[in-house]
XYZ file of C-alpha atoms in Angstrom:
296
model
C 127.905 -54.294 86.657
C 128.889 -55.026 83.118
C 131.692 -53.069 81.546
C 130.046 -52.376 78.208
C 131.557 -55.244 76.231
C 130.078 -58.614 75.447
C 132.220 -61.627 76.169
C 131.121 -65.235 75.654
C 132.985 -68.436 76.397
C 131.922 -71.949 75.607
C 133.320 -75.420 75.359
C 133.847 -76.880 71.921
C 131.177 -79.530 72.492
C 128.506 -77.068 73.678
C 125.432 -76.664 71.548
C 124.383 -73.216 70.367
C 121.295 -73.432 72.567
C 123.529 -73.981 75.604
C 125.591 -70.906 74.784
C 122.391 -68.888 74.569
C 123.943 -65.994 72.653
C 120.780 -63.955 73.036
C 120.917 -64.114 76.811
C 118.633 -61.935 78.915
C 121.127 -59.079 79.193
C 121.788 -59.088 75.436
C 118.101 -59.230 74.570
C 117.364 -56.352 76.965
C 120.225 -54.374 75.423
C 118.781 -54.983 71.954
C 115.304 -53.888 73.036
C 116.702 -50.792 74.736
C 118.792 -49.784 71.735
C 115.933 -50.302 69.281
C 113.570 -48.301 71.482
C 116.074 -45.472 71.733
C 116.741 -45.469 67.970
C 113.027 -45.113 67.238
C 113.056 -41.887 69.280
C 116.385 -40.395 68.246
C 115.609 -40.734 64.532
C 112.720 -38.233 64.309
C 114.161 -35.913 67.009
C 117.517 -35.969 65.246
C 115.916 -34.789 62.005
C 114.972 -31.476 63.599
C 118.451 -31.157 65.083
C 119.934 -31.594 61.606
C 117.434 -29.262 59.933
C 117.873 -26.551 62.571
C 121.650 -26.998 62.831
C 121.386 -27.672 66.560
C 124.151 -30.290 66.811
C 126.281 -28.225 69.159
C 123.207 -27.326 71.204
C 122.366 -31.014 71.646
C 125.967 -31.673 72.615
C 125.785 -28.977 75.299
C 122.624 -30.463 76.784
C 124.171 -33.939 76.711
C 127.284 -32.728 78.563
C 125.084 -31.202 81.245
C 123.851 -34.725 82.035
C 127.000 -35.447 84.063
C 126.256 -32.463 86.295
C 122.742 -33.826 86.722
C 124.131 -37.215 87.767
C 126.486 -35.608 90.286
C 123.715 -33.536 91.860
C 121.423 -36.567 91.981
C 124.050 -38.527 93.901
C 124.833 -35.610 96.207
C 121.219 -34.961 97.196
C 119.946 -38.553 96.797
C 117.604 -37.740 93.898
C 116.320 -39.796 90.986
C 119.064 -39.665 88.335
C 116.763 -39.477 85.317
C 114.709 -36.640 86.799
C 117.846 -34.756 87.871
C 119.416 -35.056 84.404
C 116.177 -33.865 82.785
C 115.927 -30.822 85.067
C 119.568 -29.810 84.570
C 119.435 -30.274 80.787
C 116.298 -28.178 80.498
C 117.711 -25.527 82.851
C 120.830 -25.227 80.682
C 118.644 -24.860 77.593
C 116.611 -22.059 79.179
C 119.776 -20.375 80.472
C 121.157 -20.386 76.954
C 117.992 -18.750 75.613
C 118.198 -15.989 78.259
C 121.901 -15.337 77.650
C 121.376 -15.264 73.903
C 118.809 -12.489 74.198
C 121.440 -10.247 75.785
C 123.562 -10.415 72.610
C 126.783 -10.245 74.630
C 128.281 -13.316 72.960
C 127.573 -15.279 69.798
C 125.522 -18.460 70.023
C 128.468 -20.760 69.319
C 130.576 -19.066 72.030
C 127.797 -19.456 74.601
C 127.332 -23.094 73.604
C 131.055 -23.762 73.963
C 131.180 -22.156 77.411
C 128.115 -23.952 78.738
C 129.086 -27.285 77.182
C 132.536 -27.437 78.727
C 131.490 -25.746 81.974
C 128.736 -28.253 82.764
C 130.978 -31.196 81.878
C 133.826 -29.837 84.007
C 131.571 -29.032 86.981
C 130.079 -32.503 86.745
C 133.505 -34.188 86.722
C 134.706 -32.075 89.676
C 131.537 -32.811 91.644
C 131.874 -36.537 90.998
C 135.556 -36.433 92.063
C 134.676 -34.697 95.355
C 132.203 -37.408 96.340
C 134.848 -39.964 97.234
C 132.393 -41.877 99.421
C 130.368 -42.840 96.324
C 131.720 -45.234 93.723
C 131.214 -44.014 90.161
C 131.744 -45.935 86.959
C 132.861 -42.855 85.023
C 133.413 -44.768 81.768
C 129.854 -46.036 81.970
C 128.549 -42.498 82.417
C 130.602 -41.140 79.516
C 130.192 -43.998 77.037
C 127.109 -45.813 78.289
C 126.480 -49.306 79.582
C 123.691 -50.685 77.457
C 124.403 -54.232 78.666
C 123.396 -53.229 82.188
C 119.893 -52.157 81.143
C 117.255 -53.529 83.505
C 113.561 -54.239 83.007
C 112.706 -50.970 84.771
C 115.014 -49.141 82.351
C 113.168 -50.726 79.430
C 109.858 -49.529 80.853
C 111.265 -46.008 81.189
C 112.630 -46.084 77.635
C 109.415 -47.245 75.989
C 107.055 -45.212 78.191
C 109.160 -42.078 77.818
C 109.708 -42.781 74.132
C 105.972 -43.176 73.501
C 105.370 -39.843 75.238
C 108.112 -38.099 73.238
C 106.875 -39.464 69.911
C 103.239 -38.628 70.704
C 104.122 -35.010 71.529
C 106.443 -34.793 68.499
C 103.676 -35.977 66.171
C 101.379 -33.349 67.678
C 104.028 -30.640 67.191
C 105.263 -31.877 63.809
C 103.558 -29.280 61.604
C 104.322 -26.195 63.762
C 107.917 -27.314 64.340
C 108.367 -27.886 60.612
C 106.945 -24.462 59.799
C 109.191 -22.774 62.389
C 112.199 -24.669 61.043
C 111.626 -23.182 57.603
C 110.876 -19.663 58.886
C 109.595 -18.114 62.102
C 107.771 -15.509 60.015
C 105.916 -18.202 58.076
C 104.981 -19.911 61.325
C 103.623 -16.672 62.802
C 101.723 -15.941 59.607
C 99.992 -19.296 59.998
C 98.955 -18.335 63.530
C 101.550 -20.552 65.210
C 103.802 -19.778 68.181
C 107.386 -20.715 67.202
C 108.889 -19.658 70.568
C 106.497 -21.906 72.498
C 107.064 -24.823 70.149
C 110.830 -24.316 70.378
C 110.607 -24.535 74.172
C 108.498 -27.693 73.958
C 111.077 -29.206 71.604
C 113.804 -28.429 74.150
C 111.770 -30.242 76.800
C 111.518 -33.291 74.527
C 115.258 -33.179 73.864
C 116.038 -32.902 77.593
C 113.788 -35.889 78.311
C 115.442 -37.899 75.541
C 118.915 -37.150 76.930
C 117.799 -38.257 80.404
C 116.555 -41.546 78.934
C 119.509 -42.140 76.582
C 122.329 -41.334 79.016
C 122.586 -44.823 80.500
C 122.449 -46.537 77.114
C 124.955 -44.703 74.922
C 126.522 -42.395 77.497
C 126.948 -38.657 77.741
C 129.547 -38.319 74.993
C 127.738 -40.438 72.393
C 124.147 -39.180 72.678
C 124.629 -36.448 70.089
C 126.190 -38.906 67.641
C 123.129 -41.158 67.757
C 120.897 -38.127 67.247
C 122.787 -36.656 64.300
C 124.374 -39.479 62.283
C 121.267 -41.548 61.395
C 119.349 -38.370 60.518
C 122.219 -37.085 58.363
C 122.378 -40.466 56.638
C 118.627 -40.519 56.001
C 118.740 -37.058 54.464
C 120.698 -38.436 51.507
C 117.758 -40.604 50.433
C 114.561 -39.043 51.800
C 112.126 -37.177 49.548
C 110.099 -35.567 52.335
C 110.497 -34.655 56.027
C 108.260 -37.513 57.121
C 110.207 -39.982 55.006
C 113.468 -38.719 56.472
C 112.167 -39.294 60.017
C 111.184 -42.875 59.182
C 114.492 -43.567 57.423
C 116.454 -42.084 60.342
C 114.656 -44.346 62.825
C 115.283 -47.385 60.594
C 118.982 -46.544 60.168
C 119.273 -46.064 63.914
C 117.734 -49.492 64.555
C 120.123 -51.089 62.034
C 123.049 -49.321 63.744
C 122.013 -50.700 67.133
C 121.710 -54.258 65.845
C 124.971 -54.119 63.880
C 126.823 -52.447 66.750
C 125.683 -54.950 69.373
C 126.532 -57.970 67.233
C 129.860 -56.352 66.365
C 130.517 -55.913 70.074
C 129.587 -59.556 70.625
C 131.910 -60.843 67.909
C 134.904 -58.553 68.458
C 134.615 -57.906 72.221
C 134.417 -54.121 71.803
C 132.508 -51.544 73.920
C 128.849 -51.698 72.983
C 127.947 -47.994 73.021
C 130.852 -46.878 70.805
C 130.279 -49.914 68.569
C 126.736 -48.706 67.875
C 128.050 -45.276 66.914
C 130.750 -46.825 64.706
C 128.058 -48.839 62.914
C 126.049 -45.669 62.300
C 129.181 -43.941 60.946
C 129.699 -46.844 58.529
C 126.116 -46.448 57.276
C 126.738 -42.725 56.863
C 129.939 -43.391 54.907
C 128.006 -45.737 52.613
C 125.387 -43.036 52.057
C 128.123 -40.621 50.966
C 129.016 -42.816 48.016
C 128.102 -41.228 44.653
C 124.499 -42.362 44.542
C 122.167 -40.657 42.088
C 121.144 -37.386 43.729
C 117.415 -37.186 44.439
C 115.260 -34.073 44.442
C 114.105 -33.456 47.989
C 111.567 -31.232 49.666
C 113.325 -31.180 53.015
C 113.268 -28.025 55.139
C 116.268 -25.739 55.158
C 117.254 -23.549 58.072
C 120.493 -22.063 56.815
C 119.572 -18.624 58.043
C 118.952 -19.821 61.594
C 121.250 -19.835 64.587
C 122.271 -23.257 65.940
C 119.873 -22.911 68.868
C 116.822 -21.687 66.967
């Protein structure tokens, strides 16, 4: 298994074609990262609009518990992570209705609890060898052809459903009352969005790791918001910025021998920092959800 960094060695008299910089593993990593960025861009826009960053982080942390349970009961890892992430999301909704704790307190408890339980479960299974760093920070260089199929098939499904739900989700993001007045069902659409997010986390876990999923969801979308004039434009910009971050991060990892997953996130942070420069402020028609809770 690769360790998440790209290392190349060559003799001085080797031709570039012999070095084959874009080797199979690197090309697969590029395809995987681009495919993931095309999904995280539009999904991340709703996370930014709805102020769900901490919620996404909680679901991402639950992925480690899903991995541990998959190993313990010999289950498919992607399916296990999806089920656990969605279960945590539904548990949060139920607990929130009781009004015993604030949303941010519940998110903090569930986020750290699932991560801690996952780490303890992994530690107990001494008969199974885990690459914990790969789980936490991803191993995009180890992506296989079957992983690529899962990424693009799952990504196509996520984007198709998101396009179908775009209008009702946008209306509910602005106001639940407006959505109900238009004959929509914001609670149902919110649940469907959680399912999409859980599926995305299950797909993205191997690529960027548990701790970096939220960064790839939020940073490109936050960067795109500085320039977009409409919600649809922001989604397209976020996907494009995510793709650029993947390409820049992978080539940065290749040149400087740094971990690939974190390098992708660093590249996206650099793009965000550039967007924060004093550009001329544009008038936008992006949705605002300042009145909403982080998990709405």
